CSV table of C-alpha atoms in Angstrom, one decimal:
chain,number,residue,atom,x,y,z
A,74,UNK,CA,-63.6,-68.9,-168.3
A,75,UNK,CA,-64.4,-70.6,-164.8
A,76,UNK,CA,-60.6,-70.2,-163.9
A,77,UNK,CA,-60.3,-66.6,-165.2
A,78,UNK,CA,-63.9,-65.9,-163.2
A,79,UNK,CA,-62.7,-66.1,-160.0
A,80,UNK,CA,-59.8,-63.8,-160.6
A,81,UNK,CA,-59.8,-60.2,-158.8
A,82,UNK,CA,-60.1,-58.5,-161.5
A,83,UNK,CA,-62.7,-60.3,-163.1
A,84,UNK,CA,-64.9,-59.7,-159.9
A,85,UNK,CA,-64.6,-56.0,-160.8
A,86,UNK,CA,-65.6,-56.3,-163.9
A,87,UNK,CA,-68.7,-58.8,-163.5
A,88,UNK,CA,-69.6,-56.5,-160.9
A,89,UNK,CA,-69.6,-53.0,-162.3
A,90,UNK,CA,-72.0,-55.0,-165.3
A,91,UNK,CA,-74.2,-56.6,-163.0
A,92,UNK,CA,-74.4,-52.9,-161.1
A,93,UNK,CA,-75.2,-51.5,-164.4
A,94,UNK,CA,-78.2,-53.1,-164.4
A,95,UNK,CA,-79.4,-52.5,-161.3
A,96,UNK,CA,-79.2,-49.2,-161.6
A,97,UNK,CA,-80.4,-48.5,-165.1
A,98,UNK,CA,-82.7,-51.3,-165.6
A,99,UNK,CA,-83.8,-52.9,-169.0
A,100,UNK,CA,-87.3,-52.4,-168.8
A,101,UNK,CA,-87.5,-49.6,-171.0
A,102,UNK,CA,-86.9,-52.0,-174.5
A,103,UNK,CA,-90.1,-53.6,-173.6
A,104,UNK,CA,-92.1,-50.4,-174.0
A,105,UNK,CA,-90.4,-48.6,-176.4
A,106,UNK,CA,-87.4,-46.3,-176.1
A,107,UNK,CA,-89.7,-43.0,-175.9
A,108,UNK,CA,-88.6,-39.9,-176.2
A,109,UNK,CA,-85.4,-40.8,-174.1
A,110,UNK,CA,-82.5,-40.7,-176.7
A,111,UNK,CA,-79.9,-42.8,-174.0
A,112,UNK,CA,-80.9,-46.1,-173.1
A,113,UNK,CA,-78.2,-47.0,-170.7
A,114,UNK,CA,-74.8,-45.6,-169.2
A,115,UNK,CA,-71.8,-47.1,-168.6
A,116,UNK,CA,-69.6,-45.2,-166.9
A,117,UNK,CA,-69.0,-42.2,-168.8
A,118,UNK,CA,-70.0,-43.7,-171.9
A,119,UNK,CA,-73.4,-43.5,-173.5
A,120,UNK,CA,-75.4,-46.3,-175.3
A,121,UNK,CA,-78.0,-44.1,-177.9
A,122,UNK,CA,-81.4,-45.5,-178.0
A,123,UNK,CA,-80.6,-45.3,-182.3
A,124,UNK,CA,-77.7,-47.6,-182.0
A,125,UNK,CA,-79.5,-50.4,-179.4
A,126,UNK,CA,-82.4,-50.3,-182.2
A,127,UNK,CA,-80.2,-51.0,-185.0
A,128,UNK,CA,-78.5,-53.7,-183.2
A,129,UNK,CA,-81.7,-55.1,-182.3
A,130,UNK,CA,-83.0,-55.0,-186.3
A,131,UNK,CA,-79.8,-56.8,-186.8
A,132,UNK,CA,-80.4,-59.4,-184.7
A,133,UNK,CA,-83.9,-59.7,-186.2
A,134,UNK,CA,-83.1,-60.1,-189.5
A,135,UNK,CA,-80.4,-62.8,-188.2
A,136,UNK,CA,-83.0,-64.4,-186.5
A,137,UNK,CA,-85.3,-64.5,-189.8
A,138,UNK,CA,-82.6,-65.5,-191.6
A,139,UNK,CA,-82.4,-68.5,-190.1
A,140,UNK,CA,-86.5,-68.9,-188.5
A,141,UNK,CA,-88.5,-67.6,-191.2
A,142,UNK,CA,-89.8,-63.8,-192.0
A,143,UNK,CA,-93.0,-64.5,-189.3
A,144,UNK,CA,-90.1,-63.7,-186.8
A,145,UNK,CA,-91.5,-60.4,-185.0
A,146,UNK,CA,-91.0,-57.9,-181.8
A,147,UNK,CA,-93.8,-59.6,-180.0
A,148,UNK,CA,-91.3,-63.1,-180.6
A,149,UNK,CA,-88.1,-61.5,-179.8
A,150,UNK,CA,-89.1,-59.9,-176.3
A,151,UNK,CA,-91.0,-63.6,-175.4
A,152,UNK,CA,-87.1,-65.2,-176.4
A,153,UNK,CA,-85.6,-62.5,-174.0
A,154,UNK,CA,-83.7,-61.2,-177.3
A,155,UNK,CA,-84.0,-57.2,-176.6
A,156,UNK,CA,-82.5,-58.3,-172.9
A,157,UNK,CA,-79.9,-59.9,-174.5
A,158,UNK,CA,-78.7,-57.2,-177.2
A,159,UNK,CA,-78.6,-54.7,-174.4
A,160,UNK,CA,-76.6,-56.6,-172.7
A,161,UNK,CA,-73.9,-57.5,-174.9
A,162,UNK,CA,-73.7,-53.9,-175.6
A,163,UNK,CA,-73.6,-52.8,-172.2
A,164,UNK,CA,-70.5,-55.8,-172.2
A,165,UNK,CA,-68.9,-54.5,-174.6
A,166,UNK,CA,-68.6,-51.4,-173.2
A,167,UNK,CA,-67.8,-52.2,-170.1
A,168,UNK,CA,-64.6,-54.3,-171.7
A,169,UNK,CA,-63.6,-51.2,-173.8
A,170,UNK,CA,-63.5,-49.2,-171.4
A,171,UNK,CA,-61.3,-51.0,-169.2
A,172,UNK,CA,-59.3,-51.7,-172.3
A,173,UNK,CA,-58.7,-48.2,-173.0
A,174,UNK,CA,-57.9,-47.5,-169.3
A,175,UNK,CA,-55.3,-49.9,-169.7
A,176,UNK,CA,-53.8,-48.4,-172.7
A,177,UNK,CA,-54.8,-50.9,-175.0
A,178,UNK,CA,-54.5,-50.2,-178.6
A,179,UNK,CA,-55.5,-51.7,-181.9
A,180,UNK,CA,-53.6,-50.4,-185.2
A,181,UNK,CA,-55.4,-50.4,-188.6
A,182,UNK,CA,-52.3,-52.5,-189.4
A,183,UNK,CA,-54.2,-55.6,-187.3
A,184,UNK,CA,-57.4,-54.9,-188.2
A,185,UNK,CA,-56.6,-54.9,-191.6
A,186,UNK,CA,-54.5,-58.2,-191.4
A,187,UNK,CA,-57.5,-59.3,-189.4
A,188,UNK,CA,-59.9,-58.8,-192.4
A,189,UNK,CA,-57.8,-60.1,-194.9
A,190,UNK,CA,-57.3,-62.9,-193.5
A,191,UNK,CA,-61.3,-63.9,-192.6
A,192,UNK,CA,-62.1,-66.4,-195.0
A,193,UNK,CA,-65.5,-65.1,-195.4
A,194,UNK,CA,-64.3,-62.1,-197.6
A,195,UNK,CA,-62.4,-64.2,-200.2
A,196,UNK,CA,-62.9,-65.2,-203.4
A,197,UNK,CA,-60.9,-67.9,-205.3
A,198,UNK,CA,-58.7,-68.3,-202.0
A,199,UNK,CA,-57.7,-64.1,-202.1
A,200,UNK,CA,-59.2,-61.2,-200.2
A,201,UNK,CA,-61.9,-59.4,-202.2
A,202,UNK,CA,-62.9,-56.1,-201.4
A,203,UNK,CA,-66.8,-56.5,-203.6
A,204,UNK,CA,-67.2,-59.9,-201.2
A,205,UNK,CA,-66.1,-57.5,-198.2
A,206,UNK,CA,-68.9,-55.3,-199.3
A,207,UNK,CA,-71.6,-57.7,-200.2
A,208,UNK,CA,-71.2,-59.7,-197.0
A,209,UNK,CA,-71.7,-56.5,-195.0
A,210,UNK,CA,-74.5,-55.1,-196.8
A,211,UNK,CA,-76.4,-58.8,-196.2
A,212,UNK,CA,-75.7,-58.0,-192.5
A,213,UNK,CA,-77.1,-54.7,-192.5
A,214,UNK,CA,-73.5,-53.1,-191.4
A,215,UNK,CA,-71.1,-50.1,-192.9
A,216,UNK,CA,-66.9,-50.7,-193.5
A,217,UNK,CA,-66.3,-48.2,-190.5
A,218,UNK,CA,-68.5,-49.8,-188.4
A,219,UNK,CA,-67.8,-53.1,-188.9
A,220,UNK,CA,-64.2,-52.2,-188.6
A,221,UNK,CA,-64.8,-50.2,-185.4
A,222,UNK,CA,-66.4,-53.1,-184.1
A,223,UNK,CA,-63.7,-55.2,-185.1
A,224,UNK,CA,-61.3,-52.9,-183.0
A,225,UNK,CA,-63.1,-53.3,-179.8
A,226,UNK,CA,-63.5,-56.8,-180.2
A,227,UNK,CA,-60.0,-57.4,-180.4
A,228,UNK,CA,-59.1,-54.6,-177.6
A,229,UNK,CA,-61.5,-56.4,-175.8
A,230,UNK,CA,-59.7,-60.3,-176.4
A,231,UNK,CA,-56.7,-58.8,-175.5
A,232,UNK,CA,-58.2,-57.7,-171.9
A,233,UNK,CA,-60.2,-60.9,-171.1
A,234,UNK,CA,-57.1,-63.0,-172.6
A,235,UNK,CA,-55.3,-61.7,-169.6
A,236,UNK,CA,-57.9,-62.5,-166.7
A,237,UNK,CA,-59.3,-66.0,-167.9
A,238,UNK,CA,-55.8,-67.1,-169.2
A,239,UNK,CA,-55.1,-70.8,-168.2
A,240,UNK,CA,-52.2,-70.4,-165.7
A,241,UNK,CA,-50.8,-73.6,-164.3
A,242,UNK,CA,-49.4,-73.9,-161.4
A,243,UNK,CA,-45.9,-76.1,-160.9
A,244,UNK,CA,-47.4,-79.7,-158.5
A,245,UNK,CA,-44.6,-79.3,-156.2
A,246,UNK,CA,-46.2,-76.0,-155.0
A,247,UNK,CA,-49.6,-76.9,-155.2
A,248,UNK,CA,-49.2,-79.1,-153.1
A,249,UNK,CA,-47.0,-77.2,-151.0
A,250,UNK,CA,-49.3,-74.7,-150.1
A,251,UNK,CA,-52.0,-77.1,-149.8
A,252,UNK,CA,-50.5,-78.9,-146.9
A,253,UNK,CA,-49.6,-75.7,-145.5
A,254,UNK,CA,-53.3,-74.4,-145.6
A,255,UNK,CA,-55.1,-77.4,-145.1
A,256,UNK,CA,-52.7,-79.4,-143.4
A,257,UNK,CA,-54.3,-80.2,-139.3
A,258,UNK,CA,-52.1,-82.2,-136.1
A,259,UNK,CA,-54.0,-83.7,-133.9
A,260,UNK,CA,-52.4,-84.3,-130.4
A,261,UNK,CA,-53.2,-86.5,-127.4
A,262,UNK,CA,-51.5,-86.1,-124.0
A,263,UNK,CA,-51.6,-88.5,-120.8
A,264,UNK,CA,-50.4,-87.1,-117.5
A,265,UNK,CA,-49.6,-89.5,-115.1
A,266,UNK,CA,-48.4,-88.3,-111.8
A,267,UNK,CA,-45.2,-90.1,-110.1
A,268,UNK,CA,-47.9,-90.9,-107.3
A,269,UNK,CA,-49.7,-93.3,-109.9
A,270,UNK,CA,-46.3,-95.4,-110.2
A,271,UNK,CA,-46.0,-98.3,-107.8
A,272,UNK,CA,-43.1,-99.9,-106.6
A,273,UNK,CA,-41.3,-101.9,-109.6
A,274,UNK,CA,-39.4,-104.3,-107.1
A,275,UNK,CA,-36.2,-106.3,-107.9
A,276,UNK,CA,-36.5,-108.8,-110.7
A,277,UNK,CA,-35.3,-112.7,-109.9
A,278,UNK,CA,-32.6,-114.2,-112.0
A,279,UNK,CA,-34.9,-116.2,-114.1
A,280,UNK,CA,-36.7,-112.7,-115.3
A,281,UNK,CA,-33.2,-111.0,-115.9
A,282,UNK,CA,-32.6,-114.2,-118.6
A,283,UNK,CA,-35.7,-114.0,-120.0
A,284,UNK,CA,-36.2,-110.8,-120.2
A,285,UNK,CA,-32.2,-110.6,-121.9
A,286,UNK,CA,-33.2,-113.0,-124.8
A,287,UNK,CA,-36.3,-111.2,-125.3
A,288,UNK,CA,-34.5,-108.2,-125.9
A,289,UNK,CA,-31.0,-109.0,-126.9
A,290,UNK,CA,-30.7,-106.5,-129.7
A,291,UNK,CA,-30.0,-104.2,-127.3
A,292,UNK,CA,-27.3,-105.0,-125.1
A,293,UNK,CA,-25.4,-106.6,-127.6
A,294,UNK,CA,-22.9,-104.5,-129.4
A,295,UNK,CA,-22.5,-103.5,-133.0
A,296,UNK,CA,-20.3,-105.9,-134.8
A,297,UNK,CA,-16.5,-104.8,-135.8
A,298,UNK,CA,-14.3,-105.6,-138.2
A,299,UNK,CA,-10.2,-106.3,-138.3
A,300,UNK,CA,-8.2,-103.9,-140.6
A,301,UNK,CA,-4.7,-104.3,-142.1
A,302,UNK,CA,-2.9,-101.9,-144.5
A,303,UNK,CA,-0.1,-101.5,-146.1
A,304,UNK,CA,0.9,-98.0,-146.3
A,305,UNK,CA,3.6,-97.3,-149.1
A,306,UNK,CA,5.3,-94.1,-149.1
A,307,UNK,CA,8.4,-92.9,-151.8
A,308,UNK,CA,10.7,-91.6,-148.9
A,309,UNK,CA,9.9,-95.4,-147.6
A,310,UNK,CA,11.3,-96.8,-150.8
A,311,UNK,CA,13.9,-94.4,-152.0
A,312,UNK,CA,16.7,-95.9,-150.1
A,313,UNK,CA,16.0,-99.4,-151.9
A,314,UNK,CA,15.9,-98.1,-155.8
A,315,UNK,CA,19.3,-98.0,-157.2
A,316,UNK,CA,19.6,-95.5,-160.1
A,317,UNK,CA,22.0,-95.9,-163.0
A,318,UNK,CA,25.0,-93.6,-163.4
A,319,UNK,CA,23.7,-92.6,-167.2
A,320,UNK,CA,19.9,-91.8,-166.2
A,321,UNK,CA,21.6,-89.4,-163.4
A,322,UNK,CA,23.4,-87.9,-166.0
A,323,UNK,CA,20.7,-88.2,-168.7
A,324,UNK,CA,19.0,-86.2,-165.7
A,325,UNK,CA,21.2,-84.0,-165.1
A,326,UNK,CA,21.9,-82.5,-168.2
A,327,UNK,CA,18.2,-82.1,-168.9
A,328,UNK,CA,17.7,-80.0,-165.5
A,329,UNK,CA,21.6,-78.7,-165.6
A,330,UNK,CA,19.7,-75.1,-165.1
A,331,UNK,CA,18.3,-75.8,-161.9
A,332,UNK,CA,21.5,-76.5,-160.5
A,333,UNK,CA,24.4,-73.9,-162.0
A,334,UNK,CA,25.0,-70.8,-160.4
A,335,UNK,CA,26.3,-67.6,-162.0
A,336,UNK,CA,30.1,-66.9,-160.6
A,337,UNK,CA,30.0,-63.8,-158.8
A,338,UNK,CA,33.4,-61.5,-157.9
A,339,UNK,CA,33.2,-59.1,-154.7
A,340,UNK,CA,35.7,-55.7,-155.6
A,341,UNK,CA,36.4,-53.5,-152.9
A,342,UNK,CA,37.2,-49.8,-154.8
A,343,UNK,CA,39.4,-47.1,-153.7
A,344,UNK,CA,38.8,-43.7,-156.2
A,345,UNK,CA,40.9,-41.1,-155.9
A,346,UNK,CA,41.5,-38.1,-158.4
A,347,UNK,CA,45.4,-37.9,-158.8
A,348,UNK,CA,47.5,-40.5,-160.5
A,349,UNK,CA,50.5,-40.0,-157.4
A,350,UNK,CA,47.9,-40.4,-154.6
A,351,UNK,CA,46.8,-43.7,-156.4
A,352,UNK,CA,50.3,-45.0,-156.7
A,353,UNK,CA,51.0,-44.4,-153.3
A,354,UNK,CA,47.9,-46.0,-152.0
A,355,UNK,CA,49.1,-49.0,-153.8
A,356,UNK,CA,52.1,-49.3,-152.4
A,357,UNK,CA,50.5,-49.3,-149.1
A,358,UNK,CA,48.2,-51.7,-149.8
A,359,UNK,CA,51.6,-54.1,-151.0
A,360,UNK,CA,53.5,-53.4,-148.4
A,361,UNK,CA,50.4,-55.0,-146.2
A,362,UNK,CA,48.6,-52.4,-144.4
A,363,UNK,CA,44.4,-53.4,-144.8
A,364,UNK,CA,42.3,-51.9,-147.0
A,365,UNK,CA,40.2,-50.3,-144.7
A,366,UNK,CA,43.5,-47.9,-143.0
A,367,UNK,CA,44.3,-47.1,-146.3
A,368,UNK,CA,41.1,-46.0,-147.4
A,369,UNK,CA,39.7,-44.0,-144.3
A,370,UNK,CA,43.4,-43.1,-143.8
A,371,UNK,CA,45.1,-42.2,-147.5
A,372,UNK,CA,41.8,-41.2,-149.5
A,373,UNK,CA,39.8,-39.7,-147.3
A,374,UNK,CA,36.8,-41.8,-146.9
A,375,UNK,CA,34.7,-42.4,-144.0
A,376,UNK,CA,34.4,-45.5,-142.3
A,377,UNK,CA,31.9,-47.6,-143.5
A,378,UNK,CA,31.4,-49.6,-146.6
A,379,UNK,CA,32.8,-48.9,-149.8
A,380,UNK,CA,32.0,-48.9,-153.0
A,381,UNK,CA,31.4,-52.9,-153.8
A,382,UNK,CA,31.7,-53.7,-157.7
């Protein structure tokens, strides 16, 4: 609850209850209701001077239960109980109406399951309705009231579940954002003007040596290492491996694919449309005149290329 508390939206809701009783005030209880039939507002929501009575009997009869029957008013207002009562109510309705502002809903379906499984209403390890009843009527409280006060109860779980739910967050960025917002540099500067520096002068030989061992790390340089590889490459050794005739074949059988070509034939075609212009174009073409001056010349077609097959 201390981790839900300081959430924004519990700070709204602490608030508007601790404003409801600064405005209202609880003083009437200790005199009597009166004639006044509301004895506090919340909101738009009314709390009836009848119903802060009857949960004030029930108290009382709680309280005798467990004190004695010599357990009166005069007791209850000295043990702040009437204070008390009111304010749960005015609590409770606080949380329900926020509840219901949020949309949250109970179904009979819960409250039911919610009943059933109370293990204050069962007999011989089941639910029993006439234990339901009895426990009830010991307390002083109806079915529909006990079940409507079941219903904002739970409404009301559901609301406060969300504000004072225990949400961790990951180290890392705890402590992330704690450096970040807590997290302070402190910073010193000296100034010292070039008219502060006197002369260095020239060092002897004897300061140069001494001051050389002193400090030999650095002017002495990083230490190396020699290198040598042998670098062996296939078009290096190819000319030295000999491979036998049969693997060659073996070889190129396997891969004979790679290596055939289809045959290819180049036709050069002359079409004409009579049998004696054909004949005579042949004999042209036997008697050694070119194919090209018999074509463009004999049958008519233009020069350039012909019909390749």
């Amino acid at each position: 609850m201390r981790k839900g508390a300081k959430s924004f939206l519990a700070f709204i809701l602490f608030g508007l209850l601790i404003l409801s009783f600064a405005v209202w005030g609880i003083g009437d209880i200790f005199r009597g209701a009166g004639a006044d039939p509301v004895i506090a507002e919340v909101g738009s929501v009314e709390i009836a001077t009848v119903r802060f009575q009857r949960a004030l009997q029930v108290e009382l009869q709680r309280l005798q239960a467990r004190l004695g029957p010599n357990v009166d008013q005069a007791q209850l207002r000295r043990l702040g109980v009437p204070r008390r009562v009111l304010a749960s109510m005015i609590n409770e309705t606080l949380f329900s109406l926020g509840a219901h502002g949020m949309g949250i809903a109970v179904s009979d379906q819960v409250i039911s399951r919610a009943i059933r499984a109370d293990t204050s209403f069962h007999r011989r390890g089941r639910f029993d309705r006439a234990t339901y009843r009895a426990a009830l009527s010991n307390a002083g409280l109806s079915e529909r009231g006990y079940e409507e006060s079941l219903r904002r109860d739970s409404a009301q779980r559901h609301l406060t579940g969300a504000i004072t739910a225990d949400q961790s967050v990951p180290k890392s960025l705890l402590n992330a954002l704690y450096r970040y917002r807590n997290e302070r540099r402190v910073a010193r500067v000296l100034f010292i003007p070039t008219s502060a520096i006197a002369a260095v002068g020239t060092p002897d030989t004897g300061a140069l040596i001494a001051f050389h061992k002193k400090h030999a790390r650095r002017f002495t340089a990083p230490e190396y290492r020699k290198l040598t590889a042998a670098i062996l490459r296939p078009r290096d050794l190819a000319a030295e491996i000999e491979v036998p005739e049969d693997k060659l074949r073996t070889a190129y059988e396997d891969r004979k694919a790679e290596f055939d070509e289809p045959e290819r034939r180049k036709m050069d075609q002359i079409l004409v449309g009579e049998e004696a212009l054909a004949k005579k174009i042949h004999a042209a073409l036997r008697s050694g005149r070119s194919f090209k001056s018999v074509a463009t010349g004999m049958a008519g077609h233009k020069d350039g290329p012909l019909a390749l097959g």
